[in-house]
Backbone as numpy.savetxt, mean C-alpha at the origin, in Angstrom:
# Nx Ny Nz CAx CAy CAz Cx Cy Cz
0.91 -25.97 41.34 0.12 -24.75 41.38 0.96 -23.50 41.39
2.13 -23.61 42.07 2.95 -22.46 42.15 3.43 -22.03 40.78
3.91 -23.01 39.97 4.47 -22.75 38.68 3.38 -22.15 37.73
2.11 -22.61 37.88 1.03 -22.05 37.12 0.79 -20.58 37.39
0.83 -20.24 38.70 0.65 -18.83 39.11 1.81 -17.99 38.57
2.99 -18.59 38.68 4.17 -17.85 38.15 4.08 -17.62 36.62
3.59 -18.60 35.90 3.42 -18.50 34.46 2.43 -17.39 34.17
1.30 -17.37 34.90 0.27 -16.45 34.65 0.79 -15.00 34.86
1.53 -14.86 35.99 2.06 -13.57 36.30 3.04 -13.05 35.20
3.90 -13.97 34.74 4.82 -13.66 33.70 4.12 -13.25 32.39
3.10 -14.01 32.01 2.32 -13.66 30.84 1.65 -12.29 30.95
1.06 -12.03 32.11 0.41 -10.70 32.36 1.46 -9.56 32.25
2.56 -9.77 32.85 3.61 -8.75 32.84 4.12 -8.53 31.39
4.28 -9.57 30.68 4.73 -9.49 29.29 3.72 -8.78 28.43
2.43 -9.11 28.64 1.36 -8.46 27.88 1.32 -7.02 28.18
1.48 -6.67 29.46 1.43 -5.25 29.89 2.60 -4.48 29.26
3.76 -5.16 29.26 4.95 -4.50 28.66 4.74 -4.22 27.22
4.25 -5.22 26.45 4.02 -5.13 25.05 2.99 -4.05 24.72
1.95 -4.02 25.60 0.88 -3.02 25.34 1.41 -1.61 25.56
2.30 -1.40 26.54 2.90 -0.06 26.81 3.76 0.31 25.62
4.57 -0.66 25.14 5.45 -0.35 24.04 4.67 -0.07 22.75
3.58 -0.83 22.52 2.81 -0.66 21.32 2.03 0.65 21.27
1.46 1.09 22.36 0.64 2.30 22.37 1.40 3.54 22.79
2.64 3.37 23.22 3.40 4.50 23.58 3.88 5.34 22.36
4.20 6.56 22.57 4.72 7.43 21.43 6.20 7.14 21.23
6.51 6.66 20.03 7.91 6.36 19.71 8.30 7.23 18.52
9.62 7.31 18.33 10.14 8.07 17.26 9.85 7.42 15.86
9.46 8.24 14.93 9.23 7.70 13.60 10.45 7.73 12.77
10.79 6.62 12.15 12.03 6.48 11.32 11.60 6.44 9.88
12.14 7.37 9.07 11.88 7.42 7.65 13.03 6.69 6.94
12.68 6.13 5.75 13.71 5.43 4.97 14.11 6.39 3.84
15.38 6.56 3.74 15.98 7.40 2.67 15.66 6.85 1.29
15.51 5.56 1.24 15.29 4.90 -0.12 13.85 4.88 -0.57
12.93 5.28 0.34 11.51 5.26 0.03 10.86 6.51 0.62
10.82 7.54 -0.16 10.20 8.90 0.21 9.39 9.35 -0.97
8.58 10.42 -0.74 7.87 10.97 -1.94 8.82 11.42 -3.05
10.06 11.83 -2.66 11.00 12.29 -3.66 11.62 11.13 -4.52
11.54 9.88 -3.97 12.06 8.70 -4.74 11.07 8.10 -5.70
9.81 8.56 -5.65 8.82 8.06 -6.60 9.03 8.76 -7.93
9.40 8.06 -9.01 9.78 8.69 -10.24 8.63 9.33 -10.99
8.80 10.50 -11.54 7.79 11.15 -12.36 7.84 10.59 -13.76
8.95 9.99 -14.17 9.07 9.38 -15.51 10.10 8.24 -15.40
9.80 7.15 -16.09 10.69 5.94 -16.13 10.21 5.03 -17.20
11.16 4.38 -17.85 10.94 3.33 -18.85 9.80 3.64 -19.81
9.78 4.91 -20.27 8.79 5.29 -21.29 7.51 5.84 -20.68
7.29 5.71 -19.43 6.10 6.22 -18.70 6.31 7.70 -18.35
5.38 8.55 -18.71 5.41 9.96 -18.32 4.17 10.22 -17.46
4.31 11.16 -16.54 3.26 11.39 -15.56 2.77 12.85 -15.43
1.55 13.00 -14.95 1.03 14.28 -14.56 0.60 14.27 -13.12
1.07 15.19 -12.35 0.70 15.22 -10.91 -0.66 15.60 -10.66
-1.29 14.93 -9.67 -2.68 15.25 -9.29 -2.67 15.87 -7.84
-3.31 17.01 -7.66 -3.29 17.62 -6.32 -4.05 16.79 -5.29
-3.63 16.91 -4.03 -4.26 16.24 -2.95 -5.64 16.90 -2.68
-6.67 16.13 -2.50 -8.03 16.62 -2.29 -8.17 17.18 -0.85
-9.18 18.07 -0.78 -9.50 18.70 0.52 -10.02 17.72 1.51
-10.72 16.67 1.07 -11.26 15.63 1.97 -10.12 14.89 2.60
-9.12 14.58 1.79 -7.90 13.80 2.32 -7.19 14.68 3.30
-7.03 15.95 3.06 -6.33 16.86 3.98 -7.09 16.96 5.30
-8.41 16.89 5.20 -9.28 17.11 6.43 -9.31 15.92 7.32
-9.42 14.70 6.68 -9.63 13.53 7.51 -8.38 12.67 7.85
-7.27 12.96 7.17 -6.04 12.22 7.47 -5.10 13.07 8.38
-4.21 12.47 9.09 -3.32 13.20 9.94 -2.44 14.22 9.16
-2.12 15.31 9.80 -1.39 16.37 9.15 -0.09 16.00 8.50
0.58 15.06 9.12 1.92 14.67 8.56 1.83 13.57 7.59
0.66 13.25 7.07 0.54 12.25 6.00 1.03 12.89 4.75
1.85 12.12 3.98 2.39 12.59 2.71 1.86 11.80 1.56
1.65 12.45 0.42 1.03 11.80 -0.77 1.88 11.94 -1.96
1.73 10.96 -2.91 2.17 11.20 -4.28 1.00 10.64 -5.13
0.45 11.49 -5.95 -0.70 11.08 -6.82 -0.37 11.51 -8.27
-0.32 10.56 -9.17 0.08 10.88 -10.56 -0.74 9.94 -11.52
-1.01 10.53 -12.63 -1.47 9.73 -13.75 -0.28 9.46 -14.69
-0.02 8.16 -14.92 1.07 7.78 -15.80 0.55 7.34 -17.13
1.27 7.65 -18.21 0.86 7.19 -19.52 2.10 6.77 -20.31
1.89 5.66 -21.03 2.97 5.18 -21.98 2.18 4.88 -23.27
2.49 5.61 -24.34 1.75 5.55 -25.60 1.51 4.14 -26.05
2.55 3.28 -25.93 2.40 1.97 -26.54 1.68 0.97 -25.56
1.37 1.45 -24.31 0.75 0.56 -23.34 -0.63 1.02 -22.89
-0.65 2.19 -22.20 -1.96 2.74 -21.70 -1.74 3.73 -20.57
-2.81 3.90 -19.79 -2.82 4.90 -18.69 -3.08 4.25 -17.33
-2.33 4.65 -16.33 -2.47 4.13 -14.99 -2.48 5.28 -14.02
-3.31 5.15 -12.94 -3.36 6.15 -11.94 -2.68 5.54 -10.67
-1.70 6.20 -10.12 -0.98 5.67 -8.92 -1.12 6.67 -7.78
-1.51 6.14 -6.64 -1.52 6.90 -5.41 -0.61 6.24 -4.40
0.29 7.01 -3.75 1.17 6.54 -2.73 0.96 7.33 -1.51
0.64 6.67 -0.42 0.40 7.34 0.86 1.45 6.97 1.86
2.17 7.95 2.48 3.19 7.71 3.44 2.71 8.04 4.81
2.88 7.07 5.74 2.46 7.30 7.15 3.36 8.30 7.83
2.87 8.98 8.84 3.66 9.85 9.72 3.72 9.18 11.07
3.64 9.99 12.06 3.60 9.44 13.46 2.30 8.69 13.73
1.27 9.17 13.07 -0.07 8.51 13.32 -0.32 7.37 12.34
-0.57 6.21 12.86 -0.77 5.01 11.96 -2.07 5.04 11.22
-2.97 6.03 11.44 -4.23 6.09 10.71 -4.11 6.62 9.36
-2.88 7.02 8.93 -2.72 7.58 7.58 -3.06 6.57 6.49
-2.85 5.31 6.78 -3.08 4.24 5.77 -4.32 3.41 6.13
-5.17 3.22 5.16 -6.24 2.34 5.32 -6.53 1.59 4.06
-7.22 0.47 4.07 -7.43 -0.38 2.93 -8.40 0.25 1.96
-8.20 0.08 0.68 -9.17 0.59 -0.34 -10.54 -0.05 -0.17
-10.59 -1.23 0.44 -11.91 -1.89 0.67 -12.80 -1.01 1.52
-12.17 -0.07 2.28 -12.98 0.83 3.14 -13.41 2.08 2.39
-12.49 2.65 1.62 -12.82 3.99 1.01 -13.65 3.91 -0.28
-13.38 2.82 -1.07 -14.11 2.72 -2.33 -15.65 2.68 -2.17
-16.15 1.78 -1.28 -17.64 1.82 -1.10 -18.18 3.16 -0.58
-17.36 3.83 0.25 -17.73 5.09 0.81 -17.87 6.14 -0.31
-17.10 5.94 -1.42 -17.24 6.85 -2.55 -18.19 6.45 -3.62
-18.91 5.39 -3.35 -19.93 4.97 -4.33 -19.50 3.87 -5.27
-18.31 3.37 -5.13 -17.84 2.28 -5.99 -18.28 0.99 -5.41
-18.55 0.01 -6.29 -18.88 -1.35 -5.82 -17.61 -2.22 -6.05
-17.29 -3.05 -5.06 -16.20 -3.99 -5.22 -16.82 -5.33 -5.60
-16.55 -5.68 -6.88 -17.18 -6.88 -7.40 -16.35 -8.20 -7.15
-15.08 -8.04 -6.94 -14.20 -9.26 -6.71 -12.90 -8.77 -6.06
-12.39 -9.61 -5.20 -11.05 -9.39 -4.57 -10.22 -10.69 -4.58
-9.00 -10.54 -4.79 -8.14 -11.76 -4.72 -6.67 -11.30 -4.71
-5.83 -12.25 -4.33 -4.37 -12.01 -4.33 -3.89 -12.23 -5.83
-3.07 -11.36 -6.31 -2.60 -11.45 -7.66 -1.12 -11.19 -7.73
-0.36 -12.11 -8.31 1.10 -11.92 -8.46 1.45 -11.30 -9.79
2.49 -10.41 -9.78 2.94 -9.77 -10.92 4.44 -10.14 -11.12
4.79 -10.56 -12.35 6.16 -10.88 -12.62 7.00 -9.61 -12.67
8.15 -9.63 -12.02 9.02 -8.41 -11.99 10.46 -8.82 -12.20
11.26 -7.90 -12.79 12.70 -8.11 -12.97 13.40 -7.68 -11.66
13.34 -8.54 -10.71 13.85 -8.22 -9.31 14.07 -9.59 -8.68
15.01 -9.60 -7.67 15.29 -10.93 -6.97 14.00 -11.60 -6.45
12.94 -10.84 -6.17 11.71 -11.45 -5.66 11.06 -12.27 -6.78
11.26 -11.90 -8.04 10.72 -12.51 -9.23 9.19 -12.20 -9.38
8.46 -12.30 -8.30 7.01 -11.97 -8.36 6.65 -11.12 -7.19
5.81 -10.08 -7.45 5.28 -9.22 -6.42 3.84 -9.62 -6.19
3.58 -9.99 -4.89 2.18 -10.34 -4.50 1.44 -9.01 -4.25
0.29 -8.90 -4.94 -0.52 -7.69 -4.73 -1.94 -8.14 -4.34
-2.74 -7.17 -3.89 -4.15 -7.39 -3.65 -4.89 -6.83 -4.82
-5.78 -7.59 -5.49 -6.49 -7.05 -6.61 -7.96 -6.81 -6.27
-8.53 -5.65 -6.76 -9.93 -5.36 -6.60 -10.48 -5.09 -7.96
-11.59 -5.68 -8.27 -12.34 -5.35 -9.53 -13.52 -4.51 -9.09
-13.51 -3.23 -9.48 -14.49 -2.27 -9.03 -15.24 -1.70 -10.18
-16.50 -1.15 -9.82 -17.31 -0.54 -10.85 -18.11 0.63 -10.24
-18.51 1.57 -11.07 -19.23 2.71 -10.61 -20.32 3.06 -11.67
-21.54 3.23 -11.22 -22.63 3.57 -12.08 -23.70 2.48 -12.14
-24.73 2.77 -12.92 -25.88 1.86 -12.98 -26.30 1.74 -14.45
-27.09 0.67 -14.67 -27.73 0.43 -16.02 -26.65 0.33 -17.02
-26.81 1.13 -18.17 -25.95 0.98 -19.31 -24.64 1.83 -19.15
-24.57 2.69 -18.17 -23.38 3.53 -17.98 -22.65 3.07 -16.76
-21.66 2.23 -16.93 -20.91 1.59 -15.85 -19.42 1.75 -16.13
-18.70 2.33 -15.20 -17.27 2.49 -15.30 -16.66 1.34 -14.55
-15.74 0.59 -15.12 -15.04 -0.50 -14.48 -13.52 -0.24 -14.46
-12.92 -0.63 -13.28 -11.47 -0.50 -13.14 -10.91 -1.72 -12.45
-9.62 -1.90 -12.73 -8.82 -2.89 -12.01 -7.86 -2.17 -11.07
-7.80 -2.58 -9.84 -6.93 -1.97 -8.85 -6.02 -3.00 -8.20
-4.74 -2.68 -8.16 -3.78 -3.50 -7.44 -3.14 -2.63 -6.33
-2.92 -3.20 -5.16 -2.24 -2.46 -4.07 -1.35 -3.36 -3.26
-0.42 -2.67 -2.55 0.51 -3.35 -1.64 1.12 -2.31 -0.68
1.83 -2.71 0.30 2.40 -1.94 1.32 3.92 -2.19 1.38
4.70 -1.07 1.65 6.13 -1.17 1.78 6.59 -0.37 2.91
7.57 -0.92 3.72 8.15 -0.20 4.85 9.31 -1.02 5.48
10.33 -0.24 5.92 11.44 -0.87 6.57 12.05 -2.02 5.74
12.18 -1.84 4.41 12.68 -2.81 3.56 11.88 -4.08 3.45
10.60 -3.92 3.60 9.66 -5.05 3.58 8.42 -4.72 2.70
7.89 -5.77 2.05 6.66 -5.48 1.23 5.66 -6.62 1.51
4.39 -6.23 1.51 3.35 -7.22 1.74 2.06 -6.65 1.13
1.22 -7.56 0.67 -0.11 -7.19 0.13 -1.19 -7.31 1.18
-0.84 -7.81 2.37 -1.86 -8.09 3.43 -1.81 -6.96 4.44
-3.02 -6.35 4.68 -3.09 -5.25 5.67 -2.72 -5.75 7.05
-3.17 -7.02 7.45 -2.96 -7.50 8.74 -1.47 -7.71 8.95
-0.75 -8.17 7.91 0.70 -8.40 8.02 1.44 -7.05 8.27
1.02 -6.05 7.51 1.64 -4.72 7.76 1.43 -4.27 9.21
0.22 -4.39 9.74 -0.06 -4.01 11.11 0.82 -4.80 12.05
0.91 -6.14 11.79 1.68 -7.04 12.66 3.19 -6.62 12.67
3.68 -6.33 11.50 5.08 -5.93 11.39 5.36 -4.60 12.06
4.40 -3.67 11.93 4.58 -2.40 12.63 4.52 -2.58 14.10
3.57 -3.42 14.62 3.54 -3.71 16.05 4.74 -4.38 16.55
5.30 -5.29 15.75 6.52 -5.99 16.17 7.68 -4.97 16.34
7.78 -4.07 15.34 8.88 -3.06 15.41 8.71 -2.16 16.64
7.48 -1.80 16.95 7.23 -0.86 18.02 7.49 -1.62 19.42
7.01 -2.87 19.52 7.17 -3.57 20.76 8.56 -4.05 21.03
9.22 -4.57 20.00 10.54 -5.20 20.16 11.66 -4.16 20.08
11.56 -3.28 19.06 12.66 -2.30 18.87 12.36 -0.90 19.35
11.09 -0.67 19.63 10.68 0.68 20.15 10.79 1.76 19.01
10.59 1.30 17.74 10.67 2.18 16.62 9.43 2.12 15.75
9.07 3.27 15.26 7.89 3.38 14.39 8.41 3.70 12.98
8.58 2.66 12.20 9.16 2.83 10.82 7.99 3.32 9.91
8.38 4.23 9.01 7.41 4.75 8.07 7.07 3.68 7.04
5.77 3.59 6.74 5.30 2.72 5.67 4.65 3.49 4.56
4.60 2.89 3.41 3.95 3.53 2.28 2.94 2.51 1.69
1.79 3.07 1.31 0.74 2.32 0.67 0.72 2.67 -0.78
0.79 1.65 -1.67 0.78 1.84 -3.11 -0.52 1.32 -3.66
-1.19 2.16 -4.41 -2.45 1.76 -5.14 -2.35 2.18 -6.61
-2.49 1.25 -7.50 -2.50 1.56 -8.89 -3.74 1.05 -9.52
-4.29 1.82 -10.47 -5.60 1.43 -11.07 -5.61 1.80 -12.57
-6.36 1.10 -13.30 -6.51 1.39 -14.73 -7.92 1.06 -15.16
-8.50 1.83 -16.06 -9.88 1.59 -16.52 -9.95 0.32 -17.44
-11.08 -0.30 -17.39 -11.36 -1.41 -18.35 -12.03 -0.74 -19.50
-11.33 -0.60 -20.60 -11.81 0.04 -21.76 -12.58 -0.99 -22.73
-13.09 -0.49 -23.85 -13.76 -1.42 -24.76 -12.81 -2.54 -25.21
-11.52 -2.39 -25.06 -10.60 -3.42 -25.47 -10.75 -4.68 -24.58
-11.36 -4.49 -23.40 -11.65 -5.63 -22.53 -10.71 -5.76 -21.30
-11.12 -6.70 -20.42 -10.41 -6.87 -19.19 -9.00 -7.38 -19.35
-8.78 -8.24 -20.26 -7.40 -8.76 -20.52 -6.46 -7.62 -20.89
-6.91 -6.70 -21.68 -6.11 -5.61 -22.11 -5.80 -4.70 -20.90
-6.79 -4.47 -20.02 -6.54 -3.72 -18.82 -5.53 -4.39 -17.86
-5.65 -5.69 -17.76 -4.71 -6.40 -17.02 -3.29 -6.29 -17.50
-3.11 -6.28 -18.79 -1.81 -6.14 -19.40 -1.21 -4.77 -19.15
-2.08 -3.74 -19.13 -1.61 -2.33 -18.83 -1.07 -2.32 -17.37
-1.91 -2.71 -16.41 -1.52 -2.56 -15.04 -0.39 -3.51 -14.62
-0.28 -4.65 -15.23 0.80 -5.54 -14.97 2.13 -4.99 -15.50
2.02 -4.40 -16.69 3.20 -3.82 -17.29 3.69 -2.64 -16.46
2.79 -1.86 -15.94 3.19 -0.70 -15.14 3.88 -1.16 -13.87
3.26 -2.11 -13.17 3.82 -2.62 -11.87 5.17 -3.28 -12.16
5.31 -4.05 -13.22 6.57 -4.67 -13.52 7.63 -3.64 -13.77
7.24 -2.49 -14.40 8.23 -1.46 -14.69 8.63 -0.66 -13.45
7.63 -0.33 -12.58 7.85 0.57 -11.47 8.47 -0.06 -10.26
8.15 -1.26 -9.98 8.64 -1.87 -8.69 10.15 -1.92 -8.65
10.87 -2.38 -9.67 12.30 -2.42 -9.52 12.96 -1.01 -9.36
12.18 0.00 -9.78 12.70 1.39 -9.63 12.61 1.89 -8.19
11.52 1.48 -7.50 11.29 2.00 -6.14 11.76 1.12 -5.06
12.08 -0.17 -5.36 12.37 -1.09 -4.30 13.90 -1.55 -4.32
14.50 -1.66 -3.16 15.85 -2.20 -3.05 15.89 -3.65 -3.56
17.06 -4.13 -3.94 17.22 -5.43 -4.39 17.08 -6.46 -3.28
17.29 -6.05 -2.01 17.21 -7.02 -0.91 15.90 -6.86 -0.11
14.83 -6.26 -0.68 13.59 -6.13 0.05 13.02 -7.48 0.27
12.38 -7.66 1.40 11.78 -8.96 1.75 10.28 -8.91 1.60
9.71 -9.99 1.11 8.23 -10.08 0.91 7.61 -10.97 1.98
6.48 -10.51 2.48 5.76 -11.26 3.54 4.37 -11.55 3.08
């Protein structure tokens, strides 16, 4: 019985310690290799046009949230819209698209994990795919969305894994590493879904080796 009580006490103390470390204010560490300035405006034939941050985003997200929003176009391929959101001290800067799309009137018709071939030691980037639509009856806009998270030289398509990794860093190392959320989307044109898939896969294949270190780990 004594050892059971001792075990319970140790577990309680450990849980209390981890809770204090997780919820306490810790210093935020930014990565020099992944900042708004390192997101290329042009690369591999893709040219971009910057999109201003909306007033709603400024109002509801923490003040130190940083954005990169651009429309990219490559004449021989197509057009892609990319949004990159960088966390600050507040972890609420990043949330899943499954939350904001329905709030904006979009319908999420399908979700799944989708791998994209890349010229990188990882060989494949695991992303989360959403098939979304907006409108009713004969006027319906459809898009394909791919997203993933990057931070502290790690990449994952799973929101819960990102949260777990952030919690681990806070509890074990006492550090709040900055993470970035990448969302890319392209419209489904009259050319069809397969054509849209080719556009977005080509873009991700081109951009990831530019923004990620060679030794980044995937979770």
